[in-house]
CSV table of C-alpha atoms in Angstrom, one decimal:
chain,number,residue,atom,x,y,z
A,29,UNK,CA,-53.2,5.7,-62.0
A,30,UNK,CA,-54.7,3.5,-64.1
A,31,UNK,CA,-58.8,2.7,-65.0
A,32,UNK,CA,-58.3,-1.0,-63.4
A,33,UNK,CA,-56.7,0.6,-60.4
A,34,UNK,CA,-59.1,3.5,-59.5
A,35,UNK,CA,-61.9,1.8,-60.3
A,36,UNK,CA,-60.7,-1.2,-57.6
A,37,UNK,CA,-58.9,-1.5,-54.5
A,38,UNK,CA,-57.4,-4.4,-55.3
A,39,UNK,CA,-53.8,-3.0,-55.5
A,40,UNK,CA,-54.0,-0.9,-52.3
A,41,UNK,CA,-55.2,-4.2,-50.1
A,42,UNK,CA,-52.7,-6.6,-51.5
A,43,UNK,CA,-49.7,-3.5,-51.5
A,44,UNK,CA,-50.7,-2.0,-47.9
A,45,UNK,CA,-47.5,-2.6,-45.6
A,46,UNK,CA,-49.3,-1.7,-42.4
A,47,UNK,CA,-51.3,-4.3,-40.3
A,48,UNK,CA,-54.0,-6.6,-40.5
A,49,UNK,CA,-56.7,-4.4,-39.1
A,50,UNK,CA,-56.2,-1.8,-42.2
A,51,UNK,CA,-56.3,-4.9,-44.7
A,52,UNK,CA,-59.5,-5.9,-43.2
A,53,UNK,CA,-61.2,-2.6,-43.6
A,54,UNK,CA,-60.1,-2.1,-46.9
A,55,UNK,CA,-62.1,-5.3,-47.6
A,56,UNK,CA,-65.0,-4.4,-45.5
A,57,UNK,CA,-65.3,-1.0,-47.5
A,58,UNK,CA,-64.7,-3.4,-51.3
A,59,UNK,CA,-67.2,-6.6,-50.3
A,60,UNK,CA,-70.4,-5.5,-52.0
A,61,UNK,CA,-68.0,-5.0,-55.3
A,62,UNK,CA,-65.5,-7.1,-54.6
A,63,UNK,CA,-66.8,-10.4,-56.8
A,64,UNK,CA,-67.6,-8.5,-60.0
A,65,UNK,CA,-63.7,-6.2,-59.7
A,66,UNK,CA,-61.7,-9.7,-59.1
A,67,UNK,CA,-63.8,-11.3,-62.4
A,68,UNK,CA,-63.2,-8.3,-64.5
A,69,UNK,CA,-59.2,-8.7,-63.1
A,70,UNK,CA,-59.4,-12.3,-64.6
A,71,UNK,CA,-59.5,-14.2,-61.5
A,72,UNK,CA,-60.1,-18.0,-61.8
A,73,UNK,CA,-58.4,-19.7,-58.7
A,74,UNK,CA,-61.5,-20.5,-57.5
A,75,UNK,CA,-62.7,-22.6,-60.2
A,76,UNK,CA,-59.0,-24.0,-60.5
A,77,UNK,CA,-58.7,-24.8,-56.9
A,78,UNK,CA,-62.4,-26.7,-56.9
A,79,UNK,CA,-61.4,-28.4,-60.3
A,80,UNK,CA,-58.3,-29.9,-58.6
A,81,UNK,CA,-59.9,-31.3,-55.6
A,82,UNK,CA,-62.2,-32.6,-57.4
A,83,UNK,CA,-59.4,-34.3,-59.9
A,84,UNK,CA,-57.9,-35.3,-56.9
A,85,UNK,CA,-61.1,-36.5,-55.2
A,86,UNK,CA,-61.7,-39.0,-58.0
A,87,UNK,CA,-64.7,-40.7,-57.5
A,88,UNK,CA,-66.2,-39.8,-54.0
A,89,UNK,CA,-70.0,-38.3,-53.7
A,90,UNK,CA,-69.4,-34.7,-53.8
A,91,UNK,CA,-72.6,-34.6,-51.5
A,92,UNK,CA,-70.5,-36.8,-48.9
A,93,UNK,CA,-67.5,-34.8,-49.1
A,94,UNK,CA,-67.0,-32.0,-46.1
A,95,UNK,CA,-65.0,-28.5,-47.5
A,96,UNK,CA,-64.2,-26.4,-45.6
A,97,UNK,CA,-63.1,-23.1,-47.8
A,98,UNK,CA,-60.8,-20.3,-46.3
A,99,UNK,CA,-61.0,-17.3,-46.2
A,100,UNK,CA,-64.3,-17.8,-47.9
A,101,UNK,CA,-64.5,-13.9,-48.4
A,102,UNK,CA,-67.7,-13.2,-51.1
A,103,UNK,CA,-68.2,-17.0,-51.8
A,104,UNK,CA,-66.3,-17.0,-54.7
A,105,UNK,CA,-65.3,-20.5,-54.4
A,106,UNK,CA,-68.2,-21.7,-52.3
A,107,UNK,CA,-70.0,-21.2,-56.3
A,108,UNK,CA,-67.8,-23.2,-57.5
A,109,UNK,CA,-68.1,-26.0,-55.4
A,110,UNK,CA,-71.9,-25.9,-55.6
A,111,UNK,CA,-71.5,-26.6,-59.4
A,112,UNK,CA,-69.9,-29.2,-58.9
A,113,UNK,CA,-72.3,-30.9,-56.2
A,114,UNK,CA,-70.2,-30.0,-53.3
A,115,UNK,CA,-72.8,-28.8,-51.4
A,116,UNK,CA,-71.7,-30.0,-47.8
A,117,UNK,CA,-69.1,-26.9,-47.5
A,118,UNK,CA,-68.3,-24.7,-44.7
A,119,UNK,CA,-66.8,-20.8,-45.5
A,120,UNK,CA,-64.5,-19.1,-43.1
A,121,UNK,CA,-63.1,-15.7,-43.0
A,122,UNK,CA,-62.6,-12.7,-40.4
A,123,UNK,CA,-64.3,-10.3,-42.3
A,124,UNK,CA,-68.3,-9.8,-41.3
A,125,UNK,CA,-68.8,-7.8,-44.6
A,126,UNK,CA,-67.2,-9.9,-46.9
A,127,UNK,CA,-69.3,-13.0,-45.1
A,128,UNK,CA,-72.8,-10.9,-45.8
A,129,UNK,CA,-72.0,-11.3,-48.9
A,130,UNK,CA,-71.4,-15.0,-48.9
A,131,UNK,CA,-74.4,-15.8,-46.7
A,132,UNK,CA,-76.9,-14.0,-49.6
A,133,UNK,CA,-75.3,-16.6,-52.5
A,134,UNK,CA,-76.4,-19.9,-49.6
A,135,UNK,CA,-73.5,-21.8,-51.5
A,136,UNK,CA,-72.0,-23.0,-47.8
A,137,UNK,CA,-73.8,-25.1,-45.1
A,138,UNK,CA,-72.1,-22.9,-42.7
A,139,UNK,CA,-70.5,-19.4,-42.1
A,140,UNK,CA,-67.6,-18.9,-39.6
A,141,UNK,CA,-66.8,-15.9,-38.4
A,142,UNK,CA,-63.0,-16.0,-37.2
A,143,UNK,CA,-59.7,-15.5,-37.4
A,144,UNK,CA,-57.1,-18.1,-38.3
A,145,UNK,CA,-53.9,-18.3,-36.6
A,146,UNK,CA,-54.5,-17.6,-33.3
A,147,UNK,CA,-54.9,-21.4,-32.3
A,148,UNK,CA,-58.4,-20.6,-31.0
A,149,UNK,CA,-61.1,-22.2,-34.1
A,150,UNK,CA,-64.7,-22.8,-33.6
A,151,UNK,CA,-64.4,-26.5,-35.3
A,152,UNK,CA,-63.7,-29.8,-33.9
A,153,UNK,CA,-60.5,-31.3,-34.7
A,154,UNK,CA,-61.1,-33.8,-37.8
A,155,UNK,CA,-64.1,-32.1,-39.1
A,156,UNK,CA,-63.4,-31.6,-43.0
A,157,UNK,CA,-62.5,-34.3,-45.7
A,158,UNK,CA,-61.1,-31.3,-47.8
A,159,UNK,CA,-60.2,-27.4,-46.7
A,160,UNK,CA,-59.2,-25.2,-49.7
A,161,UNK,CA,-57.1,-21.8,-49.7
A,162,UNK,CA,-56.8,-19.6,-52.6
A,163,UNK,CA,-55.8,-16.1,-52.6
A,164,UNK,CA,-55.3,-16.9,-49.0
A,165,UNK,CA,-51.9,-14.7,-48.7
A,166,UNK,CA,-50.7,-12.1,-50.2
A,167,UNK,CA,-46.8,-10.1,-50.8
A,168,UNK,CA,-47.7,-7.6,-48.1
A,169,UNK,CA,-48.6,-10.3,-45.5
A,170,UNK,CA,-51.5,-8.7,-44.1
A,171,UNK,CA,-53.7,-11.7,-45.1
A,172,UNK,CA,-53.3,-15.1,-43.5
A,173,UNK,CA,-50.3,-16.1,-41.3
A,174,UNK,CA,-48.3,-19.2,-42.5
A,175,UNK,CA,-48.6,-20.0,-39.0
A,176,UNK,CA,-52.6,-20.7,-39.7
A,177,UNK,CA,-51.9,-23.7,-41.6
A,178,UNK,CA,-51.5,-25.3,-37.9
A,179,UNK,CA,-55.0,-24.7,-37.3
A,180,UNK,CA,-56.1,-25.7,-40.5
A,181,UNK,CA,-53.4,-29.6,-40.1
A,182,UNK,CA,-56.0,-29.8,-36.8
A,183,UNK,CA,-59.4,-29.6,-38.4
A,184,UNK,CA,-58.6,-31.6,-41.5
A,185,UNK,CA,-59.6,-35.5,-41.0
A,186,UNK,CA,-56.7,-38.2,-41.4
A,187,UNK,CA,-55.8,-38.6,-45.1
A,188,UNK,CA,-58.0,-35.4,-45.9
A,189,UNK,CA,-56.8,-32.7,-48.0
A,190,UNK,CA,-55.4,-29.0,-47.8
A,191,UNK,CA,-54.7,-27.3,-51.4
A,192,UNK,CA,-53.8,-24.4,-51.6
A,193,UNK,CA,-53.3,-22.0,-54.5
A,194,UNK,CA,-51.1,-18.9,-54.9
A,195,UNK,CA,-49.9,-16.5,-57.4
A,196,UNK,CA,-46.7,-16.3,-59.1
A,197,UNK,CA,-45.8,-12.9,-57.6
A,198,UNK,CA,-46.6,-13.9,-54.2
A,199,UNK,CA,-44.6,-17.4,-54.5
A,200,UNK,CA,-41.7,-15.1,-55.3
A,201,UNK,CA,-41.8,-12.5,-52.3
A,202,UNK,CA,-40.7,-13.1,-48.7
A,203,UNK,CA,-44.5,-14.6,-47.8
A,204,UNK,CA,-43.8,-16.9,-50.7
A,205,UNK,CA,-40.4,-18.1,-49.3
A,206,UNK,CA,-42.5,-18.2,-45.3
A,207,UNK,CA,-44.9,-20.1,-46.5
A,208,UNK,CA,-42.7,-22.8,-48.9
A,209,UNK,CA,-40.8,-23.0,-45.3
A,210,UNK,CA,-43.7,-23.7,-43.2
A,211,UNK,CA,-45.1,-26.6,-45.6
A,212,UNK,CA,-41.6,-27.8,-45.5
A,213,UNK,CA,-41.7,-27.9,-41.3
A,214,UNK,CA,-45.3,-29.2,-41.4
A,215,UNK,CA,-43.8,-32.1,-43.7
A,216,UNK,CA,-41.1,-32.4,-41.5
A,217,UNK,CA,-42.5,-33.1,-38.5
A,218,UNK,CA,-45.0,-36.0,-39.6
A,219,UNK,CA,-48.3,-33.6,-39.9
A,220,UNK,CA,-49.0,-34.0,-43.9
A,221,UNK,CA,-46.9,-34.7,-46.9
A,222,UNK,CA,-47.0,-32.4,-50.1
A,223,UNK,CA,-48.2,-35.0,-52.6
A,224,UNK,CA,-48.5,-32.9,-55.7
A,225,UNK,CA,-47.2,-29.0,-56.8
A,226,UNK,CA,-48.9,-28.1,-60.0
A,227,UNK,CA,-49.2,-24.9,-62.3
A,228,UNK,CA,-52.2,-23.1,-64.0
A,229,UNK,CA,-52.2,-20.5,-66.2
A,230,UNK,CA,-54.4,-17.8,-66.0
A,231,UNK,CA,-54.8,-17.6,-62.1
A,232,UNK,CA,-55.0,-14.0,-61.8
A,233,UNK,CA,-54.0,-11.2,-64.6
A,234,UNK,CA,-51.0,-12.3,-66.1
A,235,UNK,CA,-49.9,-14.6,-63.2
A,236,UNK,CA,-49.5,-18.4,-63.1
A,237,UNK,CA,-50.9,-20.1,-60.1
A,238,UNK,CA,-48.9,-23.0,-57.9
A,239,UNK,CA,-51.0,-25.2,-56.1
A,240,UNK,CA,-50.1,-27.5,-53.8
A,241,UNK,CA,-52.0,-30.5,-52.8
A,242,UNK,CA,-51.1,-32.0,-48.8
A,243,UNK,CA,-52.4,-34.9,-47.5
A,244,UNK,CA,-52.6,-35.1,-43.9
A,245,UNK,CA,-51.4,-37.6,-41.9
């Protein structure tokens, strides 16, 4: 096993092929670590992800704009968003630990505790100008269902944004090809367009990240 391996979990959360329960303790038992294992990794999605919007955003008043960022786990991107002025942003994620975390760094107006997919949010439809995903699904598919972006379509305002950001090696397994298919149906069916697909090296390791920017309808 290698130093980078034992000295994280990273590898056994993102390899486990059991269920969603085990991939949520393994974070539970990682969250106090968790921030300063993923920077040593080379992990800059979040600051990627927030750069975009805010590309995409243009000119609005980051103070005016409502994010919503999921799964918000340690507040990684919630930090990123404050540097930029974004400081009217929501964090969601179904881990308590992981959210401790977050709530210590007050980078997010708002903590919610839940989990997505299940049709069942705490958030009024239209809430959010802008609701963010990176490193929201992984190869084992213990993370976020595909299916969540349904909730998320709900609680995004008309002509808001969803971007999401992925690595190269989970673009290329069967959650990669599930979730190309379920943007696909999504566009299909009237609920956003996918206005934009864009690459950035240096995501993760030696991965490339794919973003894709939706705006919905």
């Amino acid at each position: 096993m290698s130093t980078e391996t034992a000295r994280n979990p990273f590898d056994t959360v993102a390899t486990l092929t059991t269920d969603y329960a085990d991939s949520q303790a393994g974070y539970s038992a990682w969250a106090t670590q968790y921030e300063e294992d993923m920077v040593t990794m080379g992990y800059n999605g979040p600051r990627q992800v927030v750069t975009l919007m805010h590309d995409v955003l243009g000119g609005a008043s980051p103070s005016t704009v409502r994010v919503l960022d999921v799964p918000a786990g340690t507040g990684m991107v919630g930090s990123e968003l404050q540097k930029l002025g974004y400081t009217n942003a929501d964090g969601l994620d179904a881990n308590p630990d992981m959210l401790k975390v977050a709530e210590t760094k007050q980078v997010y107006r708002r903590l919610i505790e839940a989990k997505l997919g299940t049709g069942e949010l705490p958030v009024e439809p239209n809430t959010y100008d802008a609701v963010l995903l990176v490193g929201a699904f992984t190869q084992n598919g213990t993370h976020l269902p595909c299916e969540c972006l349904e909730d998320l379509v709900q609680i995004t305002k008309p002509d808001g944004l969803i971007i999401l950001g992925t690595g190269s090696v989970t673009l290329q397994s069967d959650v990669g090809v599930a979730l190309l298919a379920k943007l696909q149906d999504l566009q299909e069916r009237g609920l956003l367009s996918i206005v934009d697909k864009t690459t950035r090296k240096n995501y993760f390791r030696d991965w490339d990240g794919t973003y894709f920017v939706c705006r919905v309808a």
